[in-house]
């Protein structure tokens, strides 16, 4: 097996250098947002959602609640899941609200009795595919996308389907070898979820794509941020299965970065949230959850945080259809018991082993 060189350190978005305004917090760090007025209460959020994306939402919420301070602790998905699982098992508090892009991990936590159910007029508006047992709610609508650097990928090479992506790497292996990136599903919870969903959606197509990326000496990383940094630097030219919101934020800062919504099918990730049963301030957690789901919160998320939405046009400059919500090729990852299969330990190990063999064992070149 040929070893793969991991992309930049998996400290996540802290390594991003697109622009000073996009420097991201290191996962595991905590930032305090003080109350605008005299502090009367404090909400603790533990999230695998980038602080720079969450900050506009937190600050806007505080405009509606100027006496509430908020502590936000930032993690990578697997780390949050490990800490949340341990806290639940030991019946110990770990913040008042958990956020994660790894929906399978949140569903697993809820299935293990770690979540408190909540119902309100706001939760009642959540689509059925994004609400499981009133315990796990999706509050974003983010496509998994292709990203490329236009300085190195000519217009005629831009793939818009997985078959085109695989064909490009076969036709121009000499050019793209060592210049393609994607998630390392061994270390990334959201990367694993997207790969698992891909395999269920189109097994044969995804298998051909894995083989093509393997031949192209794919570079893998735990984090969207480190992959985007490599694209911006020109060390890699294009990437597969990136989170659309983070990719678009990077493209806004660097005009060479381009975002493509796949046309064969587009996986939609709805970042999830749950209130842990050990929350010390479930009243504040419910209030913030209602804000995230409210029209006001959704408007802020679309304009300043996550950019894509189920209703309305896609962000300017994205290569894709004008809207996402009603298209037949858009496939939201349903929040529900089907995701428990992704967290079954035996199946998870088998899937990661198969992926590692297909992706990281580089096939011999054809004569």
Short mmCIF file of C-alpha atoms in Angstrom, two decimals:
data_model
loop_
_atom_site.label_atom_id
_atom_site.label_comp_id
_atom_site.label_asym_id
_atom_site.label_seq_id
_atom_site.Cartn_x
_atom_site.Cartn_y
_atom_site.Cartn_z
CA UNK A 1 0.00 0.00 0.00
CA UNK A 2 1.41 3.36 -0.96
CA UNK A 3 1.29 5.86 1.93
CA UNK A 4 -0.69 9.03 1.41
CA UNK A 5 0.56 12.39 2.57
CA UNK A 6 -2.12 14.07 4.61
CA UNK A 7 -2.90 17.61 3.65
CA UNK A 8 -2.06 20.43 6.03
CA UNK A 9 -2.50 19.81 9.73
CA UNK A 10 -5.96 18.73 10.80
CA UNK A 11 -6.24 21.66 13.14
CA UNK A 12 -9.02 22.60 10.74
CA UNK A 13 -9.84 26.11 9.70
CA UNK A 14 -7.15 27.68 11.87
CA UNK A 15 -4.78 26.94 9.01
CA UNK A 16 -6.81 28.79 6.40
CA UNK A 17 -4.96 31.68 4.83
CA UNK A 18 -7.32 32.89 2.13
CA UNK A 19 -7.66 36.24 3.87
CA UNK A 20 -7.31 37.54 7.43
CA UNK A 21 -11.08 37.65 7.80
CA UNK A 22 -11.29 33.94 7.09
CA UNK A 23 -8.81 32.79 9.71
CA UNK A 24 -10.73 30.15 11.60
CA UNK A 25 -10.70 28.97 15.18
CA UNK A 26 -8.85 25.84 16.19
CA UNK A 27 -11.19 22.99 17.05
CA UNK A 28 -11.40 22.40 20.77
CA UNK A 29 -11.07 26.10 21.57
CA UNK A 30 -13.77 28.09 23.33
CA UNK A 31 -14.85 31.66 22.66
CA UNK A 32 -17.02 33.72 24.98
CA UNK A 33 -19.58 36.12 23.52
CA UNK A 34 -20.34 38.44 26.46
CA UNK A 35 -23.86 39.64 27.10
CA UNK A 36 -24.55 43.11 25.68
CA UNK A 37 -26.18 44.12 28.97
CA UNK A 38 -25.63 42.82 32.49
CA UNK A 39 -25.29 39.04 32.22
CA UNK A 40 -28.28 37.22 33.61
CA UNK A 41 -27.57 33.77 32.15
CA UNK A 42 -24.99 31.86 30.11
CA UNK A 43 -25.55 29.32 27.32
CA UNK A 44 -22.82 26.77 26.52
CA UNK A 45 -22.74 25.40 22.94
CA UNK A 46 -20.44 22.57 21.88
CA UNK A 47 -20.30 22.40 18.11
CA UNK A 48 -18.62 20.78 15.15
CA UNK A 49 -19.64 23.80 13.12
CA UNK A 50 -17.02 26.42 12.37
CA UNK A 51 -17.01 29.38 14.72
CA UNK A 52 -16.81 31.88 11.86
CA UNK A 53 -20.01 30.44 10.43
CA UNK A 54 -21.76 30.37 13.79
CA UNK A 55 -20.68 33.83 14.95
CA UNK A 56 -23.24 35.84 12.92
CA UNK A 57 -26.01 33.64 14.30
CA UNK A 58 -24.79 33.91 17.87
CA UNK A 59 -24.48 37.69 17.70
CA UNK A 60 -27.87 38.12 16.08
CA UNK A 61 -29.47 35.88 18.71
CA UNK A 62 -27.91 38.07 21.40
CA UNK A 63 -29.65 41.07 19.86
CA UNK A 64 -32.89 39.35 20.85
CA UNK A 65 -31.45 38.33 24.23
CA UNK A 66 -28.95 41.02 25.30
CA UNK A 67 -28.64 39.64 28.85
CA UNK A 68 -27.42 36.16 27.72
CA UNK A 69 -23.72 35.35 27.33
CA UNK A 70 -22.74 32.46 25.05
CA UNK A 71 -19.72 30.16 25.25
CA UNK A 72 -19.01 28.36 22.00
CA UNK A 73 -16.59 25.41 22.01
CA UNK A 74 -15.37 24.34 18.56
CA UNK A 75 -14.50 20.71 17.68
CA UNK A 76 -13.89 18.39 14.77
CA UNK A 77 -16.80 15.98 14.40
CA UNK A 78 -15.18 12.82 15.76
CA UNK A 79 -13.81 14.62 18.81
CA UNK A 80 -17.20 16.08 19.69
CA UNK A 81 -18.85 12.69 19.28
CA UNK A 82 -16.31 11.03 21.58
CA UNK A 83 -16.69 13.68 24.28
CA UNK A 84 -20.48 13.77 23.99
CA UNK A 85 -20.71 9.97 24.19
CA UNK A 86 -18.52 9.89 27.29
CA UNK A 87 -20.48 12.70 28.96
CA UNK A 88 -23.77 10.94 28.24
CA UNK A 89 -22.54 7.59 29.52
CA UNK A 90 -21.22 9.17 32.73
CA UNK A 91 -24.30 11.40 33.09
CA UNK A 92 -22.02 14.45 33.19
CA UNK A 93 -22.77 17.87 31.68
CA UNK A 94 -21.08 18.90 28.44
CA UNK A 95 -22.68 22.15 27.42
CA UNK A 96 -26.33 22.90 26.82
CA UNK A 97 -26.55 22.33 23.05
CA UNK A 98 -24.66 20.10 20.60
CA UNK A 99 -24.21 20.98 16.92
CA UNK A 100 -22.65 18.75 14.28
CA UNK A 101 -22.49 18.11 10.55
CA UNK A 102 -22.14 14.38 11.30
CA UNK A 103 -25.83 13.60 11.47
CA UNK A 104 -25.22 9.89 11.96
CA UNK A 105 -23.30 10.66 15.13
CA UNK A 106 -26.11 12.85 16.50
CA UNK A 107 -28.70 10.20 15.67
CA UNK A 108 -26.56 7.61 17.43
CA UNK A 109 -26.33 9.85 20.51
CA UNK A 110 -30.10 10.36 20.52
CA UNK A 111 -30.68 6.64 20.05
CA UNK A 112 -28.50 6.01 23.10
CA UNK A 113 -30.74 8.21 25.22
CA UNK A 114 -28.49 11.28 25.26
CA UNK A 115 -31.02 13.81 23.89
CA UNK A 116 -33.98 15.69 25.34
CA UNK A 117 -37.06 15.94 23.15
CA UNK A 118 -38.46 19.38 22.37
CA UNK A 119 -41.52 20.55 20.49
CA UNK A 120 -42.49 24.10 19.63
CA UNK A 121 -44.09 26.11 16.85
CA UNK A 122 -40.63 26.44 15.28
CA UNK A 123 -39.71 22.76 15.45
CA UNK A 124 -43.11 21.92 13.96
CA UNK A 125 -42.04 23.72 10.75
CA UNK A 126 -38.96 21.52 10.24
CA UNK A 127 -39.35 19.11 7.27
CA UNK A 128 -39.90 15.51 8.28
CA UNK A 129 -36.60 14.44 6.73
CA UNK A 130 -34.77 16.89 9.04
CA UNK A 131 -36.49 16.00 12.34
CA UNK A 132 -36.03 12.76 14.21
CA UNK A 133 -38.28 12.14 17.22
CA UNK A 134 -38.20 15.86 18.09
CA UNK A 135 -34.66 15.19 19.38
CA UNK A 136 -32.37 15.87 16.40
CA UNK A 137 -33.16 18.80 14.10
CA UNK A 138 -31.52 19.94 10.89
CA UNK A 139 -31.18 23.70 10.53
CA UNK A 140 -29.13 24.12 7.31
CA UNK A 141 -29.37 22.94 3.69
CA UNK A 142 -25.80 22.47 2.47
CA UNK A 143 -24.80 20.68 -0.73
CA UNK A 144 -21.71 18.48 -1.06
CA UNK A 145 -19.80 20.03 -3.96
CA UNK A 146 -16.76 19.87 -6.21
CA UNK A 147 -14.23 22.67 -5.75
CA UNK A 148 -11.44 23.61 -8.15
CA UNK A 149 -8.81 26.27 -8.77
CA UNK A 150 -9.50 28.02 -12.08
CA UNK A 151 -5.82 28.85 -12.50
CA UNK A 152 -5.08 25.15 -12.99
CA UNK A 153 -8.34 23.56 -14.19
CA UNK A 154 -9.30 24.81 -17.67
CA UNK A 155 -13.01 25.29 -18.46
CA UNK A 156 -13.11 22.17 -20.64
CA UNK A 157 -11.93 20.01 -17.74
CA UNK A 158 -14.51 21.13 -15.17
CA UNK A 159 -16.53 18.03 -14.10
CA UNK A 160 -20.23 18.35 -13.36
CA UNK A 161 -21.02 14.71 -12.61
CA UNK A 162 -19.14 11.94 -10.84
CA UNK A 163 -18.71 10.11 -14.12
CA UNK A 164 -17.10 13.22 -15.63
CA UNK A 165 -14.87 13.57 -12.54
CA UNK A 166 -13.69 9.95 -12.88
CA UNK A 167 -13.22 10.28 -16.65
CA UNK A 168 -11.16 13.46 -16.25
CA UNK A 169 -8.73 11.74 -13.92
CA UNK A 170 -8.37 8.83 -16.33
CA UNK A 171 -7.90 10.99 -19.42
CA UNK A 172 -5.47 13.43 -17.84
CA UNK A 173 -3.80 11.35 -15.19
CA UNK A 174 -0.40 12.81 -16.00
CA UNK A 175 -1.70 16.31 -15.22
CA UNK A 176 -3.91 15.64 -12.20
CA UNK A 177 -1.81 12.99 -10.49
CA UNK A 178 -1.22 14.11 -6.90
CA UNK A 179 -3.49 17.14 -7.43
CA UNK A 180 -6.86 15.83 -6.19
CA UNK A 181 -8.20 16.03 -2.64
CA UNK A 182 -11.05 14.68 -0.54
CA UNK A 183 -11.95 13.83 3.06
CA UNK A 184 -10.09 11.18 5.01
CA UNK A 185 -13.07 9.23 6.28
CA UNK A 186 -10.91 7.55 8.92
CA UNK A 187 -10.58 10.87 10.77
CA UNK A 188 -13.55 12.92 9.56
CA UNK A 189 -17.05 12.14 10.76
CA UNK A 190 -18.74 14.23 8.07
CA UNK A 191 -16.41 12.79 5.42
CA UNK A 192 -17.43 9.31 6.49
CA UNK A 193 -21.13 10.22 6.38
CA UNK A 194 -20.85 11.65 2.86
CA UNK A 195 -18.90 8.62 1.61
CA UNK A 196 -21.36 6.22 3.22
CA UNK A 197 -24.25 8.10 1.60
CA UNK A 198 -22.47 8.08 -1.76
CA UNK A 199 -22.01 4.33 -1.62
CA UNK A 200 -25.74 3.87 -1.00
CA UNK A 201 -26.78 6.36 -3.65
CA UNK A 202 -24.74 5.11 -6.61
CA UNK A 203 -22.48 2.18 -5.78
CA UNK A 204 -21.07 1.54 -9.26
CA UNK A 205 -20.42 5.20 -10.12
CA UNK A 206 -18.85 5.89 -6.76
CA UNK A 207 -16.68 2.78 -7.07
CA UNK A 208 -15.30 4.01 -10.42
CA UNK A 209 -14.64 7.42 -8.91
CA UNK A 210 -12.74 5.89 -5.98
CA UNK A 211 -10.60 3.89 -8.39
CA UNK A 212 -9.87 6.99 -10.49
CA UNK A 213 -8.94 9.06 -7.44
CA UNK A 214 -6.69 6.26 -6.22
CA UNK A 215 -4.87 6.15 -9.57
CA UNK A 216 -4.49 9.92 -9.34
CA UNK A 217 -2.75 9.58 -5.96
CA UNK A 218 -5.54 11.37 -4.07
CA UNK A 219 -4.59 13.48 -1.05
CA UNK A 220 -6.86 13.03 1.96
CA UNK A 221 -7.47 15.20 5.02
CA UNK A 222 -9.73 15.35 8.03
CA UNK A 223 -10.97 18.85 7.34
CA UNK A 224 -12.60 20.97 4.66
CA UNK A 225 -10.41 23.92 5.65
CA UNK A 226 -7.10 22.21 5.05
CA UNK A 227 -8.26 20.89 1.66
CA UNK A 228 -9.47 24.34 0.61
CA UNK A 229 -6.15 25.81 1.66
CA UNK A 230 -4.33 23.33 -0.56
CA UNK A 231 -6.55 24.26 -3.51
CA UNK A 232 -5.99 27.98 -2.95
CA UNK A 233 -2.23 27.44 -2.83
CA UNK A 234 -2.23 25.40 -6.05
CA UNK A 235 -0.80 22.31 -4.38
CA UNK A 236 -3.94 20.50 -5.46
CA UNK A 237 -6.26 21.51 -8.27
CA UNK A 238 -9.66 20.09 -7.43
CA UNK A 239 -11.51 18.32 -4.64
CA UNK A 240 -14.48 16.04 -4.18
CA UNK A 241 -17.33 16.10 -1.61
CA UNK A 242 -16.53 19.42 0.02
CA UNK A 243 -19.08 21.13 2.28
CA UNK A 244 -20.78 23.77 0.15
CA UNK A 245 -21.07 26.53 2.73
CA UNK A 246 -17.40 26.52 3.71
CA UNK A 247 -16.37 26.19 0.06
CA UNK A 248 -18.46 29.17 -0.96
CA UNK A 249 -17.06 31.27 1.90
CA UNK A 250 -13.55 30.47 0.64
CA UNK A 251 -14.53 31.24 -2.97
CA UNK A 252 -15.87 34.64 -1.92
CA UNK A 253 -12.43 35.46 -0.54
CA UNK A 254 -10.45 33.98 -3.44
CA UNK A 255 -11.86 34.44 -6.97
CA UNK A 256 -9.70 31.59 -8.30
CA UNK A 257 -11.72 29.09 -6.26
CA UNK A 258 -14.85 27.80 -7.98
CA UNK A 259 -17.74 25.72 -6.62
CA UNK A 260 -19.68 23.17 -8.68
CA UNK A 261 -22.95 21.51 -7.65
CA UNK A 262 -22.95 17.94 -9.09
CA UNK A 263 -25.69 17.32 -11.65
CA UNK A 264 -26.01 13.53 -11.40
CA UNK A 265 -27.11 13.84 -7.77
CA UNK A 266 -26.32 16.28 -5.00
CA UNK A 267 -26.14 15.14 -1.40
CA UNK A 268 -27.62 17.71 0.97
CA UNK A 269 -26.27 17.92 4.48
CA UNK A 270 -28.46 19.53 7.13
CA UNK A 271 -26.29 20.49 10.06
CA UNK A 272 -27.89 18.98 13.12
CA UNK A 273 -28.58 20.16 16.65
CA UNK A 274 -29.77 18.42 19.81
CA UNK A 275 -30.29 19.34 23.45
CA UNK A 276 -28.37 16.89 25.65
CA UNK A 277 -30.23 15.36 28.58
CA UNK A 278 -27.48 16.71 30.87
CA UNK A 279 -27.96 20.33 29.76
CA UNK A 280 -27.70 22.69 32.73
CA UNK A 281 -29.78 25.35 30.97
CA UNK A 282 -32.26 23.53 28.74
CA UNK A 283 -34.45 26.64 28.72
CA UNK A 284 -31.68 28.63 27.02
CA UNK A 285 -30.90 25.73 24.69
CA UNK A 286 -34.54 25.57 23.59
CA UNK A 287 -34.55 29.33 23.05
CA UNK A 288 -31.45 29.21 20.85
CA UNK A 289 -32.77 26.18 18.95
CA UNK A 290 -36.01 28.04 18.21
CA UNK A 291 -33.94 30.98 16.96
CA UNK A 292 -31.94 28.75 14.58
CA UNK A 293 -35.16 27.39 13.11
CA UNK A 294 -36.98 30.72 12.98
CA UNK A 295 -37.35 32.86 9.86
CA UNK A 296 -34.97 35.40 11.36
CA UNK A 297 -32.32 32.79 12.11
CA UNK A 298 -32.71 31.16 8.70
CA UNK A 299 -32.35 34.53 6.95
CA UNK A 300 -29.13 35.28 8.85
CA UNK A 301 -27.81 31.79 8.09
CA UNK A 302 -28.42 32.25 4.39
CA UNK A 303 -26.91 35.74 4.16
CA UNK A 304 -23.95 35.45 6.52
CA UNK A 305 -23.25 31.90 7.63
CA UNK A 306 -24.18 28.91 5.47
CA UNK A 307 -25.31 30.66 2.24
CA UNK A 308 -27.39 27.83 0.72
CA UNK A 309 -31.06 27.27 1.47
CA UNK A 310 -33.84 24.90 0.46
CA UNK A 311 -35.85 27.79 -0.94
CA UNK A 312 -34.53 30.60 -3.09
CA UNK A 313 -31.64 30.92 -5.52
CA UNK A 314 -28.16 29.51 -5.04
CA UNK A 315 -25.34 31.94 -4.18
CA UNK A 316 -23.95 34.07 -6.97
CA UNK A 317 -21.06 32.51 -8.85
CA UNK A 318 -21.82 28.89 -7.97
CA UNK A 319 -21.89 26.58 -11.00
CA UNK A 320 -25.24 24.88 -10.62
CA UNK A 321 -28.99 25.11 -11.12
CA UNK A 322 -30.77 28.30 -10.11
CA UNK A 323 -32.45 26.61 -7.13
CA UNK A 324 -31.98 23.42 -5.12
CA UNK A 325 -35.07 22.61 -3.11
CA UNK A 326 -37.35 20.99 -5.68
CA UNK A 327 -34.83 19.36 -8.04
CA UNK A 328 -35.02 15.62 -8.62
CA UNK A 329 -31.26 15.11 -8.34
CA UNK A 330 -31.05 16.75 -4.91
CA UNK A 331 -30.85 14.07 -2.23
CA UNK A 332 -31.07 15.30 1.39
CA UNK A 333 -29.44 12.98 3.90
CA UNK A 334 -32.49 12.03 5.95
CA UNK A 335 -32.11 12.39 9.70
CA UNK A 336 -33.47 9.16 11.07
CA UNK A 337 -32.89 5.54 12.06
CA UNK A 338 -31.35 4.63 8.68
CA UNK A 339 -28.28 6.57 9.77
CA UNK A 340 -27.78 4.15 12.65
CA UNK A 341 -26.40 1.69 10.10
CA UNK A 342 -23.57 4.13 9.44
CA UNK A 343 -22.67 4.03 13.13
CA UNK A 344 -22.87 0.27 13.55
CA UNK A 345 -19.32 -0.49 14.66
CA UNK A 346 -18.78 -3.62 12.58
CA UNK A 347 -20.25 -2.04 9.45
CA UNK A 348 -18.28 1.16 10.03
CA UNK A 349 -14.99 -0.73 10.31
CA UNK A 350 -15.79 -2.77 7.21
CA UNK A 351 -16.75 0.31 5.19
CA UNK A 352 -13.61 2.22 6.21
CA UNK A 353 -11.44 -0.82 5.45
CA UNK A 354 -13.02 -1.18 2.00
CA UNK A 355 -12.65 2.55 1.34
CA UNK A 356 -9.01 2.49 2.44
CA UNK A 357 -8.29 -0.45 0.16
CA UNK A 358 -10.03 1.18 -2.81
CA UNK A 359 -8.81 4.73 -2.26
CA UNK A 360 -5.39 4.40 -0.69
CA UNK A 361 -4.05 1.27 -2.40
CA UNK A 362 -2.91 2.76 -5.65
CA UNK A 363 -3.56 0.42 -8.60
CA UNK A 364 -0.71 -0.38 -10.95
CA UNK A 365 -0.69 1.79 -14.06
CA UNK A 366 -2.12 0.24 -17.21
CA UNK A 367 0.49 -0.66 -19.85
#
